[in-house]
Coordinates of C-alpha atoms and ligand atoms in Angstrom, one line a residue:
M27 CA -16.1 -0.8 4.3
M28 CA -18.7 -1.8 2.1
Q29 CA -16.2 -2.7 -0.2
R30 CA -15.0 -5.6 2.1
A31 CA -18.3 -7.4 2.4
G32 CA -17.0 -10.2 0.7
A33 CA -14.8 -11.4 3.7
T34 CA -16.9 -13.1 5.5
L35 CA -18.1 -14.7 2.4
A36 CA -15.0 -15.7 1.6
L37 CA -14.7 -17.6 4.7
P38 CA -15.8 -21.4 3.9
I39 CA -13.5 -21.4 0.9
L40 CA -10.6 -20.2 2.6
V41 CA -10.9 -22.8 5.5
L42 CA -11.9 -25.6 2.6
A43 CA -8.2 -24.5 1.3
L44 CA -6.4 -24.5 4.0
T45 CA -7.7 -28.0 5.3
H46 CA -7.2 -28.9 1.7
V47 CA -3.0 -27.5 1.7
A48 CA -2.8 -29.4 5.2
A49 CA -3.4 -32.1 4.2
Q50 CA -0.2 -32.4 2.3
P51 CA 2.9 -33.5 4.4
P52 CA 4.9 -30.0 4.8
H53 CA 8.3 -31.8 3.5
S54 CA 8.2 -35.4 2.2
N55 CA 11.6 -35.9 3.9
G56 CA 11.5 -39.3 5.3
N57 CA 11.1 -38.2 8.7
A58 CA 7.9 -39.8 9.5
S59 CA 8.1 -38.1 13.5
R60 CA 8.1 -34.4 12.2
T61 CA 5.1 -35.3 10.2
T62 CA 3.5 -36.6 13.2
W63 CA 4.3 -33.7 15.9
L64 CA 3.0 -31.1 13.0
D65 CA -0.1 -33.1 12.5
A66 CA -1.3 -32.6 15.9
Y67 CA -1.3 -28.8 15.2
R68 CA -3.7 -28.6 11.9
E69 CA -6.5 -28.9 13.5
P70 CA -6.2 -25.8 16.3
A71 CA -4.5 -24.1 13.4
G72 CA -7.4 -24.3 11.1
R73 CA -9.6 -23.5 14.1
L74 CA -7.4 -20.3 15.0
I75 CA -7.4 -19.3 11.2
G76 CA -11.1 -19.8 11.0
E77 CA -11.6 -18.1 13.9
A78 CA -9.6 -14.8 12.9
V79 CA -10.9 -14.5 9.4
S80 CA -14.6 -14.7 10.3
S81 CA -14.8 -11.1 11.3
T82 CA -13.3 -8.1 11.6
F83 CA -12.9 -8.0 15.3
A84 CA -9.0 -6.7 15.2
W85 CA -9.8 -3.9 12.5
Q86 CA -12.7 -2.8 14.6
R87 CA -10.5 -2.8 18.0
L88 CA -8.0 -0.9 16.0
S89 CA -10.7 1.7 14.8
V90 CA -11.6 2.4 18.3
L91 CA -8.1 3.1 19.5
T92 CA -7.2 5.2 16.2
D93 CA -10.5 7.2 16.6
T94 CA -11.3 7.5 20.0
I95 CA -7.4 8.0 21.3
G96 CA -5.7 8.6 18.1
N97 CA -2.4 9.3 18.0
R98 CA -0.1 8.5 21.0
L99 CA 3.6 10.2 21.5
S100 CA 5.3 9.0 24.5
G101 CA 4.8 11.3 27.4
S102 CA 1.3 12.7 25.7
P103 CA -1.9 11.8 27.8
A104 CA -3.3 10.2 24.7
L105 CA -0.7 7.4 25.4
D106 CA -1.8 7.3 29.1
R107 CA -4.9 6.7 27.9
A108 CA -3.9 4.2 25.4
I109 CA -2.5 2.3 28.0
E110 CA -5.3 2.2 30.5
W111 CA -7.8 1.2 27.9
A112 CA -5.5 -1.8 26.6
V113 CA -5.5 -2.9 30.1
A114 CA -9.1 -2.7 30.7
E115 CA -9.7 -4.5 27.2
M116 CA -7.5 -7.2 27.9
K117 CA -9.2 -8.0 31.0
R118 CA -12.5 -7.8 28.8
D119 CA -11.2 -10.8 26.9
G120 CA -10.2 -12.9 29.8
L121 CA -6.5 -12.5 29.5
E122 CA -4.3 -13.4 32.8
N123 CA -2.2 -11.5 35.0
V124 CA -2.8 -8.1 33.2
H125 CA -1.0 -5.2 34.5
T126 CA 1.5 -2.3 33.1
E127 CA 5.2 -2.5 33.6
K128 CA 6.6 1.3 34.9
A129 CA 9.3 2.7 31.8
M130 CA 10.1 6.7 32.2
V131 CA 10.1 8.1 28.9
P132 CA 11.1 11.4 27.3
R133 CA 8.5 14.2 26.6
W134 CA 9.1 15.6 23.2
V135 CA 6.5 18.5 22.6
R136 CA 5.7 19.8 19.0
G137 CA 4.7 23.1 19.4
Q138 CA 3.6 25.4 16.4
E139 CA 5.7 25.2 13.9
S140 CA 6.0 26.3 10.0
A141 CA 8.7 26.6 7.3
D142 CA 8.7 29.1 4.6
I143 CA 10.4 30.4 2.0
V144 CA 10.8 34.3 2.3
E145 CA 12.8 35.4 -0.7
P146 CA 12.4 36.0 -3.6
V147 CA 8.8 35.0 -3.2
R148 CA 6.9 33.7 0.0
H149 CA 5.9 29.8 -0.4
P150 CA 4.8 27.9 2.5
M151 CA 6.3 24.6 2.6
S152 CA 4.4 21.5 3.8
M153 CA 6.4 20.4 6.6
L154 CA 7.0 18.5 10.1
G155 CA 9.6 19.3 12.4
L156 CA 11.9 16.1 12.9
G157 CA 11.3 14.3 16.8
N158 CA 13.4 15.4 19.5
S159 CA 14.4 18.6 17.7
V160 CA 15.5 21.7 19.7
G161 CA 13.0 24.8 18.9
T162 CA 14.0 28.2 17.3
P163 CA 13.8 31.2 18.9
R164 CA 10.4 32.9 18.8
D165 CA 10.9 34.7 15.2
G166 CA 12.1 31.4 14.3
V167 CA 16.0 30.9 12.1
K168 CA 16.1 32.7 8.8
A169 CA 18.7 32.1 6.5
D170 CA 20.0 31.4 2.7
V171 CA 19.4 27.8 2.0
I172 CA 22.2 25.4 0.7
V173 CA 21.1 21.8 -1.0
V174 CA 23.5 18.6 -0.8
H175 CA 22.3 15.8 -1.7
S176 CA 24.9 13.0 0.7
F177 CA 27.3 13.4 3.4
E178 CA 30.2 13.3 1.3
E179 CA 28.8 16.5 -1.1
L180 CA 28.3 18.4 2.8
D181 CA 32.0 17.7 3.4
A182 CA 33.0 18.9 0.1
K183 CA 31.0 21.9 0.4
A184 CA 31.7 22.9 4.4
S185 CA 32.9 26.1 3.6
M186 CA 30.3 27.2 2.8
V187 CA 27.8 25.9 5.0
R188 CA 28.1 28.3 7.7
G189 CA 25.3 30.6 8.6
R190 CA 23.1 28.4 6.5
I191 CA 20.0 26.2 6.5
V192 CA 20.9 23.1 4.9
L193 CA 18.8 21.0 2.9
F194 CA 19.6 17.0 2.5
N195 CA 17.5 16.3 -0.6
A196 CA 18.8 12.7 -1.0
A197 CA 16.0 10.6 -3.4
F198 CA 14.1 7.9 -1.7
T199 CA 15.5 4.5 -2.6
N200 CA 14.7 3.0 0.9
Y201 CA 14.5 3.9 4.6
G202 CA 18.0 2.0 5.6
E203 CA 19.6 3.9 3.1
T204 CA 18.5 7.8 3.3
V205 CA 17.1 7.3 7.2
R206 CA 20.6 8.6 7.6
F207 CA 20.3 12.1 6.5
R208 CA 17.2 12.6 8.9
S209 CA 18.9 11.1 12.0
S210 CA 22.5 12.1 11.8
G211 CA 21.9 14.9 8.8
P212 CA 21.3 17.8 11.8
S213 CA 24.4 17.2 13.7
R214 CA 26.8 17.0 10.6
A215 CA 25.3 19.6 9.2
S216 CA 25.6 21.5 12.5
S217 CA 29.3 20.6 12.8
Y218 CA 30.1 23.2 9.9
G219 CA 28.4 25.9 11.0
A220 CA 24.7 25.2 9.9
V221 CA 21.9 27.1 12.0
A222 CA 19.1 24.8 11.1
V223 CA 18.6 21.9 8.3
L224 CA 15.7 20.6 6.3
V225 CA 15.5 17.2 5.1
R226 CA 13.4 15.4 2.1
S227 CA 11.1 13.4 3.4
I228 CA 12.3 10.0 3.9
G229 CA 9.6 7.8 2.1
P230 CA 8.6 7.7 -1.5
D231 CA 7.4 11.0 -3.2
G232 CA 3.5 11.4 -1.5
L233 CA 1.0 13.9 -2.2
R234 CA 3.0 16.8 -0.4
T235 CA 3.0 14.8 2.3
P236 CA 5.9 15.4 5.0
H237 CA 7.5 12.7 7.2
T238 CA 8.6 13.3 10.7
G239 CA 11.0 10.5 12.8
A240 CA 13.5 11.1 15.2
L241 CA 16.6 12.9 14.6
Q242 CA 19.8 11.8 16.7
Y243 CA 22.3 14.7 17.9
S244 CA 25.7 14.3 18.4
N245 CA 27.4 15.7 21.4
E246 CA 30.0 17.5 19.7
A247 CA 28.0 19.9 17.6
P248 CA 25.5 22.2 18.8
K249 CA 21.8 21.6 18.6
I250 CA 20.0 23.2 16.0
P251 CA 16.5 22.8 14.9
A252 CA 15.4 20.1 12.1
A253 CA 12.3 19.5 9.9
A254 CA 11.4 17.7 7.3
V255 CA 9.9 19.0 4.3
A256 CA 7.4 17.3 1.6
S257 CA 9.3 16.1 -1.7
E258 CA 7.7 18.8 -3.8
D259 CA 9.0 21.4 -1.6
A260 CA 12.1 20.0 -2.0
D261 CA 12.3 19.9 -5.4
R262 CA 10.9 23.2 -5.3
L263 CA 14.1 24.4 -3.4
Q264 CA 16.5 22.5 -5.7
R265 CA 15.0 24.0 -8.8
M266 CA 15.5 27.7 -7.5
S267 CA 19.2 27.0 -6.4
D268 CA 19.6 25.1 -9.4
R269 CA 18.9 28.4 -11.4
G270 CA 21.4 30.1 -9.0
E271 CA 18.7 32.3 -7.3
R272 CA 19.1 33.0 -3.7
V273 CA 16.9 31.2 -2.0
V274 CA 16.0 32.5 2.3
V275 CA 13.8 30.1 4.4
Q276 CA 12.4 31.1 7.8
L277 CA 12.0 28.0 9.9
K278 CA 9.8 28.8 13.2
M279 CA 9.7 25.5 15.6
D280 CA 8.6 25.5 19.1
A281 CA 9.5 22.2 19.8
R282 CA 11.2 21.3 23.2
F283 CA 11.8 18.8 26.0
D284 CA 9.3 18.6 29.3
P285 CA 11.0 16.6 32.2
D286 CA 10.9 12.3 31.6
V287 CA 7.4 11.4 32.9
E288 CA 6.2 7.9 34.2
S289 CA 4.8 5.5 31.0
A290 CA 4.4 1.8 31.1
N291 CA 4.6 -1.4 28.9
V292 CA 1.5 -3.4 29.2
V293 CA 1.3 -7.0 29.3
G294 CA -1.2 -10.3 29.4
E295 CA -1.1 -13.6 29.4
L296 CA -2.2 -16.6 29.0
R297 CA -0.7 -18.8 31.1
G298 CA 1.0 -22.4 30.1
R299 CA -1.0 -25.5 31.0
E300 CA 2.6 -27.2 31.8
N301 CA 5.5 -24.9 31.8
P302 CA 3.9 -21.5 32.8
D303 CA 7.7 -20.5 33.5
E304 CA 8.6 -21.0 29.8
I305 CA 7.2 -17.5 27.5
V306 CA 6.6 -16.9 24.0
V307 CA 6.2 -13.0 23.5
V308 CA 4.5 -11.3 20.8
S309 CA 4.3 -7.9 20.8
G310 CA 3.8 -4.2 18.9
H311 CA 4.6 -0.4 20.1
L312 CA 1.5 1.1 21.4
D313 CA 3.1 4.6 21.5
S314 CA 3.4 6.4 18.2
W315 CA 4.4 9.8 16.4
D316 CA 1.9 12.8 16.7
V317 CA 0.9 12.6 13.6
G318 CA -1.7 10.7 12.0
A319 CA -3.8 7.9 14.1
G320 CA -0.6 5.6 14.8
A321 CA -2.8 2.7 13.0
T322 CA -0.2 1.1 10.8
D323 CA 2.6 2.4 13.0
D324 CA 2.4 0.6 15.1
G325 CA -1.7 0.5 16.4
G326 CA -1.8 -2.9 13.9
G327 CA 1.1 -4.4 15.3
C328 CA 0.0 -4.4 19.0
I329 CA -4.1 -5.5 18.0
V330 CA -2.6 -8.9 15.5
T331 CA -0.6 -9.6 18.5
W332 CA -2.8 -9.4 21.1
E333 CA -5.2 -10.9 19.0
A334 CA -3.2 -13.9 19.3
L335 CA -4.2 -14.5 23.2
R336 CA -7.9 -13.6 22.2
L337 CA -7.9 -16.0 20.0
M338 CA -6.7 -18.6 21.7
K339 CA -8.7 -17.6 24.5
V340 CA -12.2 -18.1 22.6
L341 CA -11.2 -21.0 21.2
N342 CA -10.1 -22.4 24.7
L343 CA -6.5 -23.6 23.4
R344 CA -4.5 -23.3 26.2
P345 CA -0.8 -23.9 25.0
R346 CA 1.9 -26.3 27.7
R347 CA 4.0 -22.8 27.7
T348 CA 3.0 -19.3 28.6
V349 CA 2.3 -16.8 25.5
R350 CA 2.6 -13.1 27.0
V351 CA 1.5 -9.9 24.9
V352 CA 3.4 -7.1 25.5
L353 CA 2.3 -3.5 24.3
W354 CA 6.0 -1.0 24.1
T355 CA 6.0 2.3 25.2
N356 CA 8.2 4.6 23.5
E357 CA 9.7 2.7 20.4
E358 CA 9.8 5.8 18.5
N359 CA 11.5 8.5 20.2
G360 CA 13.4 6.5 22.8
G361 CA 13.3 2.8 23.3
R362 CA 12.8 3.0 26.5
G363 CA 10.1 0.0 27.1
G364 CA 12.2 -2.4 25.3
L365 CA 15.0 -1.4 27.9
A366 CA 12.8 -1.5 30.6
Y367 CA 11.6 -5.3 29.8
R368 CA 15.2 -6.8 29.7
D369 CA 15.9 -4.6 33.0
Q370 CA 12.9 -5.7 34.9
H371 CA 12.8 -9.4 33.2
R372 CA 16.4 -10.4 33.5
A373 CA 16.1 -13.4 35.7
E374 CA 13.7 -15.2 33.6
L375 CA 15.1 -13.7 30.1
S376 CA 16.3 -17.5 30.0
K377 CA 12.8 -18.8 30.3
H378 CA 12.1 -16.9 26.6
V379 CA 11.5 -19.3 24.2
M380 CA 11.1 -16.8 21.2
M381 CA 10.0 -13.3 21.1
L382 CA 8.3 -11.5 18.1
E383 CA 7.8 -8.1 17.6
S384 CA 5.3 -6.9 14.6
D385 CA 6.1 -3.3 13.3
G386 CA 6.2 -3.3 9.9
G387 CA 2.4 -2.8 9.2
V388 CA -0.8 -5.3 8.9
F389 CA -0.8 -5.6 5.4
R390 CA -1.1 -8.8 3.5
P391 CA 1.1 -11.3 5.6
Y392 CA 3.8 -13.1 3.5
G393 CA 5.1 -14.9 7.0
F394 CA 8.4 -14.3 9.5
G395 CA 11.5 -12.9 9.6
F396 CA 13.7 -15.6 11.8
S397 CA 16.6 -15.1 14.0
G398 CA 17.8 -18.0 15.8
S399 CA 19.6 -21.3 15.2
D400 CA 19.4 -23.8 12.3
R401 CA 17.3 -26.1 13.9
A402 CA 14.9 -24.0 15.5
R403 CA 14.5 -22.5 12.0
D404 CA 13.6 -26.0 10.7
T405 CA 11.0 -26.2 13.2
V406 CA 9.7 -22.6 12.4
R407 CA 9.7 -23.8 9.2
Q408 CA 7.6 -26.3 9.2
I409 CA 4.6 -24.7 11.6
A410 CA 4.7 -21.9 8.9
S411 CA 3.3 -24.6 6.5
L412 CA 0.2 -24.7 8.6
L413 CA -0.4 -21.0 6.9
S414 CA 0.4 -21.9 3.3
G415 CA -3.7 -21.6 3.3
I416 CA -3.5 -17.8 3.7
G417 CA 0.0 -17.5 1.9
A418 CA 2.0 -16.5 4.9
N419 CA 4.5 -19.7 5.0
Q420 CA 7.3 -17.8 4.3
I421 CA 10.3 -18.1 6.8
S422 CA 13.0 -15.1 5.9
T423 CA 16.3 -14.1 7.8
G424 CA 16.1 -11.2 10.2
G425 CA 14.0 -11.4 12.7
G426 CA 14.1 -9.0 15.3
G427 CA 12.6 -5.8 16.2
A428 CA 13.5 -2.3 17.6
D429 CA 11.5 -3.4 21.0
I430 CA 12.2 -6.9 21.4
G431 CA 16.2 -6.4 20.6
P432 CA 17.8 -5.7 24.0
S433 CA 16.1 -8.8 25.3
L434 CA 17.0 -10.9 22.7
Q435 CA 20.7 -9.2 22.5
E436 CA 21.0 -10.0 26.4
G437 CA 19.1 -13.3 26.6
H438 CA 20.1 -14.8 23.3
I439 CA 16.6 -15.5 22.7
A440 CA 15.2 -16.7 18.8
G441 CA 13.7 -13.5 17.5
M442 CA 10.9 -13.2 15.1
S443 CA 9.3 -10.3 12.8
L444 CA 5.7 -10.4 11.2
D445 CA 6.5 -10.2 7.6
V446 CA 3.8 -8.6 5.1
D447 CA 3.5 -6.3 1.8
G448 CA 5.8 -3.5 2.8
S449 CA 5.0 -2.1 -0.4
K450 CA 2.7 0.9 1.0
Y451 CA 4.4 0.6 4.4
F452 CA 6.6 3.9 3.9
L453 CA 4.2 6.1 2.0
I454 CA 2.6 6.8 5.1
H455 CA 5.3 6.3 7.9
H456 CA 5.3 8.7 10.7
T457 CA 2.8 10.8 8.6
Q458 CA -0.4 12.3 8.7
A459 CA -1.6 9.7 6.7
D460 CA -0.9 7.3 9.1
T461 CA -5.0 6.4 9.6
I462 CA -6.8 2.9 9.6
D463 CA -8.4 3.5 6.3
K464 CA -5.1 2.2 4.5
I465 CA -5.3 -1.0 6.5
D466 CA -7.7 -4.1 4.7
P467 CA -9.8 -5.5 7.7
V468 CA -9.0 -9.1 5.9
E469 CA -5.3 -8.5 5.5
M470 CA -5.4 -7.5 9.2
A471 CA -7.2 -11.0 10.3
K472 CA -5.0 -12.8 8.4
C473 CA -2.1 -11.3 10.1
A474 CA -3.6 -12.1 13.6
A475 CA -3.9 -15.4 12.2
A476 CA -0.7 -16.0 11.1
V477 CA 0.6 -14.9 14.4
A478 CA -1.8 -17.0 16.5
V479 CA -0.7 -19.8 14.7
M480 CA 2.9 -19.7 15.0
A481 CA 2.6 -18.2 18.9
Y482 CA 0.5 -21.2 19.9
V483 CA 2.6 -23.9 18.2
V484 CA 5.8 -22.6 19.5
A485 CA 4.2 -22.5 22.9
D486 CA 2.9 -25.6 22.7
L487 CA 5.6 -27.5 20.9
P488 CA 6.3 -31.0 23.1
K489 CA 10.0 -29.9 23.5
R490 CA 11.1 -26.3 23.8
L491 CA 11.7 -24.7 20.5
G492 CA 15.5 -25.4 19.4
E493 CA 15.9 -28.7 21.7
Ligands
ZN9 ZN1 6.9 1.1 14.8

């Protein structure tokens, strides 16, 4: 924390810079009425930003969550504790209508696990079983390894796969391109008779750090156990295989599913002063994988969106419409929280003005991804100009999120995501290294400021967003 001591000192300069920037019209497009409505928000925006960046409140709250509760896999006692804690803390903040909304969630239990090269010589590997994987028999699965780098190569080598452990060893390019080896690789290998799957961790090369994450079995092939190995271990298997050596691996996993258990989304509100039935949702997911502390994925997203309401409350800023924070359950291995919200709020989805999800980390904020009408986008762009002082004024395409997705789709609701500097995100994603020390309190405060200003103004607009 010592290196962060400059945070408070930098505040007056930041607020000054913001006021300065805010004095410029957002666009010199000659539309005077536009400038007028935006002008009314310069002062509250400045106060929200000032309040957010003048303390490390968000970071401290995240440290309490991650240090005293830790990681929070769906169905775990830790997630239950986190839900109870969030409810109590929201009440302490003075949020309104604080409650939980029930969702049944799967309960996957990792148990003991290991993966060892056993021939030609023993090497324990750095591994993590993939979420939702079945376990192995007690003595494990022991078989020769075959290395492939693509599904095409798997198909081409189909006749050599039976009875073997397949290693998908595709270099990490980006998440979207490589995550399919984790999610559908196990069933594809199983369809050719593989007995287990190893996946090169989906993330940039780290320091022998395996990355977990969910797999999805297809119904067409037997369910076989699957685990991620660190890039160094994948590289070793590759070298041995390239030399034509016979490599035997023994995989042991206790993983199992227990019956579904009750969990909940946590909801808190600041009720609108004029149109309380119209709702702006800001959100993050409270569940995490069962490794690390779930700080970046997605404790940080929960705290900065929740902060938006707390900051408004502290500053006595009550917008026309209701701002609602939702902390989702079960994003990582089921998405049941997002589905439950859609089902439970079906009757008021048409009253949802906008839904935002922060699930890309709380690093230096750039702005927001937005999906919605051109008219709404234009308004959101102008609102974002209020954030140029903290560099969070970019509006890009593709606003959405795994948990808000079902509601956005069914209700045709405008969607938003918080866009941040994602350069470190996949290095720590779903690993033991997802701890709060990777998060800068000042960057996190700026994320909270950005969400607070955007949510406040959208909820307070004279006319509903897009109209
Ligand atoms: Zn996440």
